[in-house]
mmCIF file of C-alpha atoms and ligand atoms in Angstrom:
data_model
loop_
_atom_site.group_PDB
_atom_site.id
_atom_site.type_symbol
_atom_site.label_atom_id
_atom_site.label_comp_id
_atom_site.label_asym_id
_atom_site.label_seq_id
_atom_site.Cartn_x
_atom_site.Cartn_y
_atom_site.Cartn_z
ATOM 1 C CA UNK A 29 -3.552 23.765 -36.690
ATOM 2 C CA UNK A 30 -6.741 22.769 -38.852
ATOM 3 C CA UNK A 31 -9.711 24.519 -37.499
ATOM 4 C CA UNK A 32 -12.784 22.155 -37.680
ATOM 5 C CA UNK A 33 -16.388 24.662 -37.190
ATOM 6 C CA UNK A 34 -19.428 23.257 -35.767
ATOM 7 C CA UNK A 35 -20.213 23.966 -39.250
ATOM 8 C CA UNK A 36 -19.799 23.265 -42.438
ATOM 9 C CA UNK A 37 -22.308 24.382 -45.368
ATOM 10 C CA UNK A 38 -22.996 22.233 -48.074
ATOM 11 C CA UNK A 39 -22.158 22.454 -51.769
ATOM 12 C CA UNK A 40 -23.413 21.881 -55.617
ATOM 13 C CA UNK A 41 -20.837 21.144 -57.981
ATOM 14 C CA UNK A 42 -19.781 24.811 -59.120
ATOM 15 C CA UNK A 43 -20.582 23.513 -62.263
ATOM 16 C CA UNK A 44 -24.449 22.432 -61.738
ATOM 17 C CA UNK A 45 -24.740 25.422 -59.871
ATOM 18 C CA UNK A 46 -23.441 26.670 -63.520
ATOM 19 C CA UNK A 47 -25.795 25.536 -65.557
ATOM 20 C CA UNK A 48 -29.296 25.837 -63.200
ATOM 21 C CA UNK A 49 -28.227 29.511 -62.775
ATOM 22 C CA UNK A 50 -28.239 29.427 -66.755
ATOM 23 C CA UNK A 51 -31.204 31.229 -67.938
ATOM 24 C CA UNK A 52 -31.612 33.577 -65.972
ATOM 25 C CA UNK A 53 -29.265 35.317 -67.950
ATOM 26 C CA UNK A 54 -31.093 34.601 -70.839
ATOM 27 C CA UNK A 55 -34.287 36.077 -69.025
ATOM 28 C CA UNK A 56 -33.259 38.614 -66.671
ATOM 29 C CA UNK A 57 -35.142 37.748 -64.047
ATOM 30 C CA UNK A 58 -33.428 38.186 -61.193
ATOM 31 C CA UNK A 59 -36.865 38.154 -58.181
ATOM 32 C CA UNK A 60 -39.492 38.383 -57.253
ATOM 33 C CA UNK A 61 -41.495 35.268 -58.035
ATOM 34 C CA UNK A 62 -39.540 33.948 -61.185
ATOM 35 C CA UNK A 63 -39.463 30.536 -62.982
ATOM 36 C CA UNK A 64 -37.246 29.518 -60.179
ATOM 37 C CA UNK A 65 -38.752 30.490 -57.387
ATOM 38 C CA UNK A 66 -41.705 29.142 -58.853
ATOM 39 C CA UNK A 67 -39.735 25.683 -58.686
ATOM 40 C CA UNK A 68 -38.963 25.745 -55.799
ATOM 41 C CA UNK A 69 -42.410 25.886 -54.301
ATOM 42 C CA UNK A 70 -42.638 23.033 -56.703
ATOM 43 C CA UNK A 71 -39.936 20.626 -55.521
ATOM 44 C CA UNK A 72 -40.720 22.352 -52.223
ATOM 45 C CA UNK A 73 -44.115 20.996 -51.666
ATOM 46 C CA UNK A 74 -43.146 17.308 -53.397
ATOM 47 C CA UNK A 75 -40.340 16.975 -50.763
ATOM 48 C CA UNK A 76 -41.835 18.680 -47.962
ATOM 49 C CA UNK A 77 -45.257 16.227 -49.050
ATOM 50 C CA UNK A 78 -47.724 20.684 -48.071
ATOM 51 C CA UNK A 79 -49.946 21.479 -50.263
ATOM 52 C CA UNK A 80 -48.636 25.074 -50.365
ATOM 53 C CA UNK A 81 -45.451 26.738 -50.093
ATOM 54 C CA UNK A 82 -44.495 29.969 -49.009
ATOM 55 C CA UNK A 83 -40.864 31.356 -49.734
ATOM 56 C CA UNK A 84 -39.062 33.993 -47.763
ATOM 57 C CA UNK A 85 -35.533 35.564 -48.260
ATOM 58 C CA UNK A 86 -35.396 33.771 -45.115
ATOM 59 C CA UNK A 87 -36.425 31.600 -41.740
ATOM 60 C CA UNK A 88 -37.080 34.702 -39.627
ATOM 61 C CA UNK A 89 -38.890 36.994 -41.404
ATOM 62 C CA UNK A 90 -41.492 33.977 -42.809
ATOM 63 C CA UNK A 91 -42.661 33.586 -39.823
ATOM 64 C CA UNK A 92 -43.016 37.105 -38.370
ATOM 65 C CA UNK A 93 -45.433 37.291 -41.622
ATOM 66 C CA UNK A 94 -46.617 34.564 -39.961
ATOM 67 C CA UNK A 95 -48.228 36.230 -36.727
ATOM 68 C CA UNK A 96 -49.082 39.220 -38.878
ATOM 69 C CA UNK A 97 -50.667 37.106 -41.621
ATOM 70 C CA UNK A 98 -52.767 35.235 -38.630
ATOM 71 C CA UNK A 99 -53.388 38.384 -36.972
ATOM 72 C CA UNK A 100 -52.441 37.136 -33.809
ATOM 73 C CA UNK A 101 -52.643 39.951 -31.116
ATOM 74 C CA UNK A 102 -51.822 39.316 -27.484
ATOM 75 C CA UNK A 103 -50.570 36.435 -25.418
ATOM 76 C CA UNK A 104 -47.898 33.210 -27.303
ATOM 77 C CA UNK A 105 -47.213 30.758 -25.312
ATOM 78 C CA UNK A 106 -43.427 29.497 -26.355
ATOM 79 C CA UNK A 107 -40.476 28.435 -25.818
ATOM 80 C CA UNK A 108 -36.711 29.856 -23.995
ATOM 81 C CA UNK A 109 -34.800 27.634 -25.171
ATOM 82 C CA UNK A 110 -34.130 27.102 -29.377
ATOM 83 C CA UNK A 111 -33.098 30.406 -31.605
ATOM 84 C CA UNK A 112 -33.211 34.888 -30.534
ATOM 85 C CA UNK A 113 -35.836 34.244 -33.295
ATOM 86 C CA UNK A 114 -38.168 32.570 -32.113
ATOM 87 C CA UNK A 115 -38.971 34.932 -29.746
ATOM 88 C CA UNK A 116 -38.010 37.822 -30.758
ATOM 89 C CA UNK A 117 -40.140 37.713 -33.651
ATOM 90 C CA UNK A 118 -42.627 36.558 -31.524
ATOM 91 C CA UNK A 119 -41.952 40.151 -29.757
ATOM 92 C CA UNK A 120 -41.435 42.347 -33.254
ATOM 93 C CA UNK A 121 -44.871 41.541 -33.721
ATOM 94 C CA UNK A 122 -46.439 43.480 -31.113
ATOM 95 C CA UNK A 123 -47.838 40.040 -29.038
ATOM 96 C CA UNK A 124 -46.216 38.715 -25.853
ATOM 97 C CA UNK A 125 -44.047 35.411 -25.297
ATOM 98 C CA UNK A 126 -45.352 33.850 -22.740
ATOM 99 C CA UNK A 127 -42.187 30.654 -21.807
ATOM 100 C CA UNK A 128 -43.490 27.482 -20.767
ATOM 101 C CA UNK A 129 -40.784 24.502 -19.576
ATOM 102 C CA UNK A 130 -39.470 21.801 -21.610
ATOM 103 C CA UNK A 131 -38.939 18.116 -21.438
ATOM 104 C CA UNK A 132 -35.652 16.878 -21.007
ATOM 105 C CA UNK A 133 -36.060 13.968 -23.539
ATOM 106 C CA UNK A 134 -36.944 15.968 -26.611
ATOM 107 C CA UNK A 135 -35.582 19.765 -25.413
ATOM 108 C CA UNK A 136 -38.997 21.012 -27.079
ATOM 109 C CA UNK A 137 -42.570 22.618 -25.128
ATOM 110 C CA UNK A 138 -43.922 20.156 -22.555
ATOM 111 C CA UNK A 139 -47.288 20.208 -22.867
ATOM 112 C CA UNK A 140 -47.591 19.285 -19.319
ATOM 113 C CA UNK A 141 -47.553 22.617 -18.860
ATOM 114 C CA UNK A 142 -48.782 24.189 -21.323
ATOM 115 C CA UNK A 143 -52.427 24.595 -20.439
ATOM 116 C CA UNK A 144 -52.024 26.277 -16.233
ATOM 117 C CA UNK A 145 -50.591 29.128 -18.978
ATOM 118 C CA UNK A 146 -52.869 30.039 -21.234
ATOM 119 C CA UNK A 147 -56.030 32.502 -20.249
ATOM 120 C CA UNK A 148 -58.138 34.485 -22.050
ATOM 121 C CA UNK A 149 -55.287 36.789 -23.588
ATOM 122 C CA UNK A 150 -53.815 33.967 -25.239
ATOM 123 C CA UNK A 151 -54.264 33.449 -28.669
ATOM 124 C CA UNK A 152 -51.325 30.862 -30.195
ATOM 125 C CA UNK A 153 -48.705 28.844 -29.443
ATOM 126 C CA UNK A 154 -45.148 29.207 -30.797
ATOM 127 C CA UNK A 155 -43.201 25.562 -29.987
ATOM 128 C CA UNK A 156 -39.765 24.927 -31.653
ATOM 129 C CA UNK A 157 -38.490 21.447 -33.676
ATOM 130 C CA UNK A 158 -36.043 21.301 -31.044
ATOM 131 C CA UNK A 159 -32.872 19.580 -32.896
ATOM 132 C CA UNK A 160 -34.610 18.559 -35.665
ATOM 133 C CA UNK A 161 -36.384 16.456 -32.623
ATOM 134 C CA UNK A 162 -39.785 16.447 -33.121
ATOM 135 C CA UNK A 163 -42.452 18.045 -31.307
ATOM 136 C CA UNK A 164 -45.198 16.288 -29.116
ATOM 137 C CA UNK A 165 -47.041 17.379 -31.784
ATOM 138 C CA UNK A 166 -50.602 15.345 -30.620
ATOM 139 C CA UNK A 167 -50.531 16.146 -27.359
ATOM 140 C CA UNK A 168 -50.211 20.119 -28.771
ATOM 141 C CA UNK A 169 -52.335 19.575 -31.762
ATOM 142 C CA UNK A 170 -54.879 18.623 -28.672
ATOM 143 C CA UNK A 171 -54.131 21.356 -26.786
ATOM 144 C CA UNK A 172 -54.392 23.940 -29.641
ATOM 145 C CA UNK A 173 -58.333 22.112 -30.806
ATOM 146 C CA UNK A 174 -59.333 22.434 -27.214
ATOM 147 C CA UNK A 175 -57.953 26.315 -26.190
ATOM 148 C CA UNK A 176 -59.179 27.753 -30.379
ATOM 149 C CA UNK A 177 -55.908 28.088 -30.392
ATOM 150 C CA UNK A 178 -53.332 29.118 -33.196
ATOM 151 C CA UNK A 179 -50.792 26.689 -33.884
ATOM 152 C CA UNK A 180 -48.067 27.843 -35.247
ATOM 153 C CA UNK A 181 -44.423 26.108 -35.586
ATOM 154 C CA UNK A 182 -41.166 26.911 -35.920
ATOM 155 C CA UNK A 183 -39.048 23.806 -38.210
ATOM 156 C CA UNK A 184 -36.001 25.509 -38.891
ATOM 157 C CA UNK A 185 -34.271 22.252 -37.753
ATOM 158 C CA UNK A 186 -36.794 19.817 -38.800
ATOM 159 C CA UNK A 187 -36.107 19.549 -42.663
ATOM 160 C CA UNK A 188 -36.783 16.572 -43.968
ATOM 161 C CA UNK A 189 -37.498 15.358 -40.673
ATOM 162 C CA UNK A 190 -40.671 12.176 -40.917
ATOM 163 C CA UNK A 191 -42.772 10.760 -37.609
ATOM 164 C CA UNK A 192 -44.403 7.448 -39.306
ATOM 165 C CA UNK A 193 -44.059 8.796 -42.917
ATOM 166 C CA UNK A 194 -45.467 12.052 -42.342
ATOM 167 C CA UNK A 195 -43.900 15.326 -42.859
ATOM 168 C CA UNK A 196 -42.300 17.933 -39.887
ATOM 169 C CA UNK A 197 -44.168 20.493 -42.929
ATOM 170 C CA UNK A 198 -47.770 18.683 -42.118
ATOM 171 C CA UNK A 199 -48.149 19.432 -38.050
ATOM 172 C CA UNK A 200 -50.296 22.789 -37.098
ATOM 173 C CA UNK A 201 -51.460 25.727 -38.917
ATOM 174 C CA UNK A 202 -48.324 26.631 -40.604
ATOM 175 C CA UNK A 203 -44.873 25.238 -40.244
ATOM 176 C CA UNK A 204 -41.574 27.722 -40.694
ATOM 177 C CA UNK A 205 -38.274 26.106 -42.508
ATOM 178 C CA UNK A 206 -35.430 28.116 -42.273
ATOM 179 C CA UNK A 207 -33.218 27.422 -45.359
ATOM 180 C CA UNK A 208 -29.899 29.739 -43.883
ATOM 181 C CA UNK A 209 -26.374 27.923 -45.146
ATOM 182 C CA UNK A 210 -25.430 26.253 -41.739
ATOM 183 C CA UNK A 211 -29.152 24.379 -41.547
ATOM 184 C CA UNK A 212 -28.928 21.192 -42.981
ATOM 185 C CA UNK A 213 -30.801 21.495 -45.997
ATOM 186 C CA UNK A 214 -29.927 25.661 -47.333
ATOM 187 C CA UNK A 215 -30.753 28.268 -50.562
ATOM 188 C CA UNK A 216 -28.025 30.182 -48.973
ATOM 189 C CA UNK A 217 -30.101 32.846 -47.297
ATOM 190 C CA UNK A 218 -33.762 31.782 -47.237
ATOM 191 C CA UNK A 219 -37.502 29.828 -45.586
ATOM 192 C CA UNK A 220 -40.796 29.226 -46.184
ATOM 193 C CA UNK A 221 -43.923 28.659 -43.846
ATOM 194 C CA UNK A 222 -45.756 25.401 -44.994
ATOM 195 C CA UNK A 223 -49.048 25.394 -45.465
ATOM 196 C CA UNK A 224 -52.553 23.179 -46.330
ATOM 197 C CA UNK A 225 -53.997 27.000 -46.704
ATOM 198 C CA UNK A 226 -53.912 28.480 -49.660
ATOM 199 C CA UNK A 227 -55.885 31.277 -48.080
ATOM 200 C CA UNK A 228 -52.726 31.816 -46.141
ATOM 201 C CA UNK A 229 -50.576 31.232 -48.573
ATOM 202 C CA UNK A 230 -52.266 34.540 -51.242
ATOM 203 C CA UNK A 231 -52.537 36.365 -47.623
ATOM 204 C CA UNK A 232 -48.469 35.463 -47.273
ATOM 205 C CA UNK A 233 -47.811 36.927 -50.679
ATOM 206 C CA UNK A 234 -48.984 39.630 -50.669
ATOM 207 C CA UNK A 235 -46.969 40.355 -46.877
ATOM 208 C CA UNK A 236 -43.901 39.521 -48.587
ATOM 209 C CA UNK A 237 -44.121 41.424 -51.499
ATOM 210 C CA UNK A 238 -45.392 45.529 -49.714
ATOM 211 C CA UNK A 239 -48.724 44.140 -49.064
ATOM 212 C CA UNK A 240 -49.364 44.652 -52.971
ATOM 213 C CA UNK A 241 -52.128 42.814 -54.615
ATOM 214 C CA UNK A 242 -52.521 43.906 -57.694
ATOM 215 C CA UNK A 243 -51.411 46.492 -59.370
ATOM 216 C CA UNK A 244 -53.025 48.775 -58.088
ATOM 217 C CA UNK A 245 -54.528 47.265 -55.298
ATOM 218 C CA UNK A 246 -52.845 47.517 -51.424
ATOM 219 C CA UNK A 247 -54.395 45.950 -48.905
ATOM 220 C CA UNK A 248 -52.223 44.959 -46.480
ATOM 221 C CA UNK A 249 -48.863 46.848 -45.115
ATOM 222 C CA UNK A 250 -46.099 44.010 -45.726
ATOM 223 C CA UNK A 251 -43.141 44.475 -46.391
ATOM 224 C CA UNK A 252 -40.576 43.231 -48.178
ATOM 225 C CA UNK A 253 -38.766 39.341 -47.750
ATOM 226 C CA UNK A 254 -38.570 37.915 -50.784
ATOM 227 C CA UNK A 255 -36.161 34.945 -52.325
ATOM 228 C CA UNK A 256 -34.367 35.265 -55.315
ATOM 229 C CA UNK A 257 -33.848 33.531 -58.278
ATOM 230 C CA UNK A 258 -29.766 32.827 -56.956
ATOM 231 C CA UNK A 259 -30.836 32.044 -54.060
ATOM 232 C CA UNK A 260 -33.907 29.720 -55.177
ATOM 233 C CA UNK A 261 -31.353 27.962 -57.815
ATOM 234 C CA UNK A 262 -29.121 27.148 -55.024
ATOM 235 C CA UNK A 263 -31.795 25.147 -53.050
ATOM 236 C CA UNK A 264 -33.375 24.063 -56.526
ATOM 237 C CA UNK A 265 -29.594 22.366 -56.632
ATOM 238 C CA UNK A 266 -28.717 21.662 -52.744
ATOM 239 C CA UNK A 267 -32.347 19.855 -53.253
ATOM 240 C CA UNK A 268 -30.895 17.499 -54.897
ATOM 241 C CA UNK A 269 -28.533 15.629 -53.619
ATOM 242 C CA UNK A 270 -30.648 16.362 -50.359
ATOM 243 C CA UNK A 271 -31.299 12.359 -49.311
ATOM 244 C CA UNK A 272 -27.477 11.740 -50.055
ATOM 245 C CA UNK A 273 -26.569 14.671 -47.840
ATOM 246 C CA UNK A 274 -28.029 13.234 -44.620
ATOM 247 C CA UNK A 275 -26.888 9.622 -44.821
ATOM 248 C CA UNK A 276 -23.689 11.621 -44.486
ATOM 249 C CA UNK A 277 -24.545 12.897 -41.860
ATOM 250 C CA UNK A 278 -25.971 10.096 -40.484
ATOM 251 C CA UNK A 279 -22.253 8.105 -40.457
ATOM 252 C CA UNK A 280 -21.179 11.174 -38.344
ATOM 253 C CA UNK A 281 -24.109 11.165 -35.843
ATOM 254 C CA UNK A 282 -23.556 7.320 -35.678
ATOM 255 C CA UNK A 283 -19.783 7.671 -34.457
ATOM 256 C CA UNK A 284 -20.268 10.480 -32.319
ATOM 257 C CA UNK A 285 -22.743 7.483 -31.166
ATOM 258 C CA UNK A 286 -20.637 4.949 -30.680
ATOM 259 C CA UNK A 287 -17.734 6.754 -29.173
ATOM 260 C CA UNK A 288 -19.833 8.503 -26.476
ATOM 261 C CA UNK A 289 -22.635 6.379 -25.517
ATOM 262 C CA UNK A 290 -22.999 4.734 -22.519
ATOM 263 C CA UNK A 291 -19.771 7.954 -20.685
ATOM 264 C CA UNK A 292 -21.178 8.403 -16.993
ATOM 265 C CA UNK A 293 -21.852 12.422 -17.087
ATOM 266 C CA UNK A 294 -22.177 12.790 -20.333
ATOM 267 C CA UNK A 295 -26.189 12.746 -21.556
ATOM 268 C CA UNK A 296 -26.815 11.579 -25.133
ATOM 269 C CA UNK A 297 -30.853 12.490 -26.356
ATOM 270 C CA UNK A 298 -32.949 9.210 -27.079
ATOM 271 C CA UNK A 299 -34.143 8.136 -30.611
ATOM 272 C CA UNK A 300 -37.427 9.205 -30.498
ATOM 273 C CA UNK A 301 -39.874 6.644 -31.398
ATOM 274 C CA UNK A 302 -41.181 6.770 -35.180
ATOM 275 C CA UNK A 303 -39.638 10.062 -36.316
ATOM 276 C CA UNK A 304 -36.915 9.906 -39.829
ATOM 277 C CA UNK A 305 -34.795 12.060 -37.983
ATOM 278 C CA UNK A 306 -32.428 14.445 -40.215
ATOM 279 C CA UNK A 307 -29.380 14.190 -37.940
ATOM 280 C CA UNK A 308 -29.250 17.970 -38.186
ATOM 281 C CA UNK A 309 -26.919 17.925 -35.505
ATOM 282 C CA UNK A 310 -25.260 16.343 -31.850
ATOM 283 C CA UNK A 311 -26.232 17.843 -28.851
ATOM 284 C CA UNK A 312 -24.724 16.136 -25.558
ATOM 285 C CA UNK A 313 -25.190 17.327 -21.982
ATOM 286 C CA UNK A 314 -22.190 17.654 -19.353
ATOM 287 C CA UNK A 315 -24.309 17.014 -16.254
ATOM 288 C CA UNK A 316 -22.109 15.758 -13.764
ATOM 289 C CA UNK A 317 -19.342 14.843 -15.960
ATOM 290 C CA UNK A 318 -15.184 15.584 -14.395
ATOM 291 C CA UNK A 319 -14.731 18.530 -16.324
ATOM 292 C CA UNK A 320 -17.877 21.463 -16.638
ATOM 293 C CA UNK A 321 -19.660 22.566 -20.462
ATOM 294 C CA UNK A 322 -18.066 25.150 -20.486
ATOM 295 C CA UNK A 323 -14.308 23.693 -19.693
ATOM 296 C CA UNK A 324 -15.180 20.895 -22.486
ATOM 297 C CA UNK A 325 -15.485 24.244 -24.523
ATOM 298 C CA UNK A 326 -12.614 25.996 -23.874
ATOM 299 C CA UNK A 327 -10.272 22.016 -24.186
ATOM 300 C CA UNK A 328 -11.635 21.759 -27.758
ATOM 301 C CA UNK A 329 -11.324 25.780 -28.125
ATOM 302 C CA UNK A 330 -7.198 25.029 -28.157
ATOM 303 C CA UNK A 331 -7.245 22.475 -29.922
ATOM 304 C CA UNK A 332 -8.904 24.472 -32.562
ATOM 305 C CA UNK A 333 -12.664 22.795 -32.954
ATOM 306 C CA UNK A 334 -15.485 25.085 -32.396
ATOM 307 C CA UNK A 335 -18.507 23.300 -30.273
ATOM 308 C CA UNK A 336 -21.906 25.608 -30.190
ATOM 309 C CA UNK A 337 -23.298 26.406 -26.664
ATOM 310 C CA UNK A 338 -26.591 26.328 -28.391
ATOM 311 C CA UNK A 339 -29.201 26.897 -26.619
ATOM 312 C CA UNK A 340 -27.360 29.294 -24.346
ATOM 313 C CA UNK A 341 -28.032 31.941 -23.223
ATOM 314 C CA UNK A 342 -32.294 31.367 -23.226
ATOM 315 C CA UNK A 343 -33.900 33.249 -24.193
ATOM 316 C CA UNK A 344 -36.192 34.435 -21.664
ATOM 317 C CA UNK A 345 -31.951 35.767 -19.898
ATOM 318 C CA UNK A 346 -31.506 38.266 -23.271
ATOM 319 C CA UNK A 347 -30.144 40.706 -22.234
ATOM 320 C CA UNK A 348 -31.926 43.052 -24.616
ATOM 321 C CA UNK A 349 -35.215 41.924 -22.335
ATOM 322 C CA UNK A 350 -33.728 42.148 -18.792
ATOM 323 C CA UNK A 351 -36.261 43.551 -16.865
ATOM 324 C CA UNK A 352 -39.597 42.881 -18.939
ATOM 325 C CA UNK A 353 -42.078 41.373 -17.149
ATOM 326 C CA UNK A 354 -42.221 36.909 -17.428
ATOM 327 C CA UNK A 355 -38.890 37.211 -18.472
ATOM 328 C CA UNK A 356 -37.402 35.234 -15.946
ATOM 329 C CA UNK A 357 -35.437 31.490 -16.653
ATOM 330 C CA UNK A 358 -35.422 30.978 -13.528
ATOM 331 C CA UNK A 359 -39.598 30.484 -14.346
ATOM 332 C CA UNK A 360 -38.863 27.546 -17.020
ATOM 333 C CA UNK A 361 -36.340 25.405 -14.897
ATOM 334 C CA UNK A 362 -35.843 22.306 -17.070
ATOM 335 C CA UNK A 363 -34.324 24.480 -19.958
ATOM 336 C CA UNK A 364 -31.648 26.795 -17.838
ATOM 337 C CA UNK A 365 -30.509 23.052 -16.743
ATOM 338 C CA UNK A 366 -30.200 22.027 -20.239
ATOM 339 C CA UNK A 367 -28.440 25.372 -21.096
ATOM 340 C CA UNK A 368 -26.499 25.152 -18.750
ATOM 341 C CA UNK A 369 -25.219 22.105 -19.926
ATOM 342 C CA UNK A 370 -25.240 21.480 -23.500
ATOM 343 C CA UNK A 371 -22.780 21.623 -26.330
ATOM 344 C CA UNK A 372 -23.238 20.612 -30.038
ATOM 345 C CA UNK A 373 -20.489 19.067 -31.330
ATOM 346 C CA UNK A 374 -19.283 19.988 -35.317
ATOM 347 C CA UNK A 375 -21.889 18.174 -37.542
ATOM 348 C CA UNK A 376 -21.463 18.615 -41.306
ATOM 349 C CA UNK A 377 -21.203 15.716 -43.885
ATOM 350 C CA UNK A 378 -18.021 16.181 -44.364
ATOM 351 C CA UNK A 379 -16.706 16.006 -41.576
ATOM 352 C CA UNK A 380 -13.870 12.355 -41.110
ATOM 353 C CA UNK A 381 -14.464 10.315 -39.603
ATOM 354 C CA UNK A 382 -10.886 10.631 -38.672
ATOM 355 C CA UNK A 383 -11.746 14.474 -37.145
ATOM 356 C CA UNK A 384 -14.815 13.261 -34.353
ATOM 357 C CA UNK A 385 -12.460 10.713 -33.284
ATOM 358 C CA UNK A 386 -10.034 13.919 -32.118
ATOM 359 C CA UNK A 387 -12.776 15.589 -31.494
ATOM 360 C CA UNK A 388 -14.216 12.309 -28.978
ATOM 361 C CA UNK A 389 -10.793 11.959 -27.947
ATOM 362 C CA UNK A 390 -10.372 15.286 -26.758
ATOM 363 C CA UNK A 391 -13.660 15.345 -24.330
ATOM 364 C CA UNK A 392 -12.717 12.053 -22.875
ATOM 365 C CA UNK A 393 -8.963 12.537 -22.160
HETATM 366 C C1 PLP B 430 -31.783 29.381 -38.059
HETATM 367 C C2 PLP B 430 -33.490 29.342 -36.397
HETATM 368 C C3 PLP B 430 -34.387 30.828 -37.131
HETATM 369 C C4 PLP B 430 -34.637 31.756 -38.215
HETATM 370 O O1 PLP B 430 -33.715 31.785 -40.302
HETATM 371 P P1 PLP B 430 -33.213 31.895 -40.442
HETATM 372 O O2 PLP B 430 -32.784 31.625 -42.086
HETATM 373 O O3 PLP B 430 -31.776 32.841 -39.778
HETATM 374 O O4 PLP B 430 -33.998 33.811 -39.907
HETATM 375 C C5 PLP B 430 -35.568 30.603 -36.103
HETATM 376 N N1 PLP B 430 -35.245 29.343 -35.237
HETATM 377 C C6 PLP B 430 -34.655 28.146 -35.757
HETATM 378 C C7 PLP B 430 -34.782 27.046 -34.387
HETATM 379 C C8 PLP B 430 -33.902 28.401 -36.112
HETATM 380 O O5 PLP B 430 -32.904 27.950 -36.340
#
């Protein structure tokens, strides 16, 4: 039985990667912000239209460093409909997540429910562009401004997404991207913070390198979160092929749409106005369908097809947070409803359309 995984990492040609890393055998400079790192940051500034791009060893540590760099203390309003990383980053940096419910059309933080959660302890808002679908960026910017809150986006899913020509990197005070192997764009492991602030860039630069500013100057308690030269080289190669990769994903996405839209009990998310998507995921919500989400998940699994309950469970129901005040999925009923019904189907550039048909046939059988 041929197995279809939920995702499959894009790779450049072997020769192209070898060519890209050849210099490293001469320079012997393998990490610590070398030539590949610098070239990768420059290429990303250009592609993401971001004045500053600070690379990290992964997206999670980029997010932790960002919370640290802004000096955030107190409550951060965020969404439970996300990957573990978002909530863990807040807690690990000593802040308290306050969970806001989501909008069912976008699966992102509902700005209409945010204001009621703001207290004198609130310091920031941390929404997530789920499945590459953009948050209500204008409304969130207005609320952040009105209450003088820092606005940080978890843009791990939204690489390459644009709204009316504006890059997802440009919303908020800063945006975090993940370049993990499973993402639309990757550098094996990797991540970045995009911001317009040179000061924030400089602070992040020190924080990812033990807080060191100069050979005899260590003004910050930093960690180690540097992206190495091999990962930067993989990122440079993959970035060259990204438009083609997104184009291939679009074909897969459209085939799923063709097969699954209009089926009673199967809910798909509507396209967003003015948004140029990256086709990162294909989420399907089984809502009153003749099989439950869990049944479909099992049926696909029996046929060697790996779909993912993503995001399930909600982060506010994780075992590690059991008993903590404020961690209650019942307080975010829309998120709980969506999490109980969602399945993301296999989605990657090289997924054959015949395989998409096979997956849809099983779901519709
Ligand atoms: C992947 C992901 C992260 C973490 O990124 P890593 O690079 O794997 O550390 C954070 N948030 C979301 C929403 C993600 O999907």
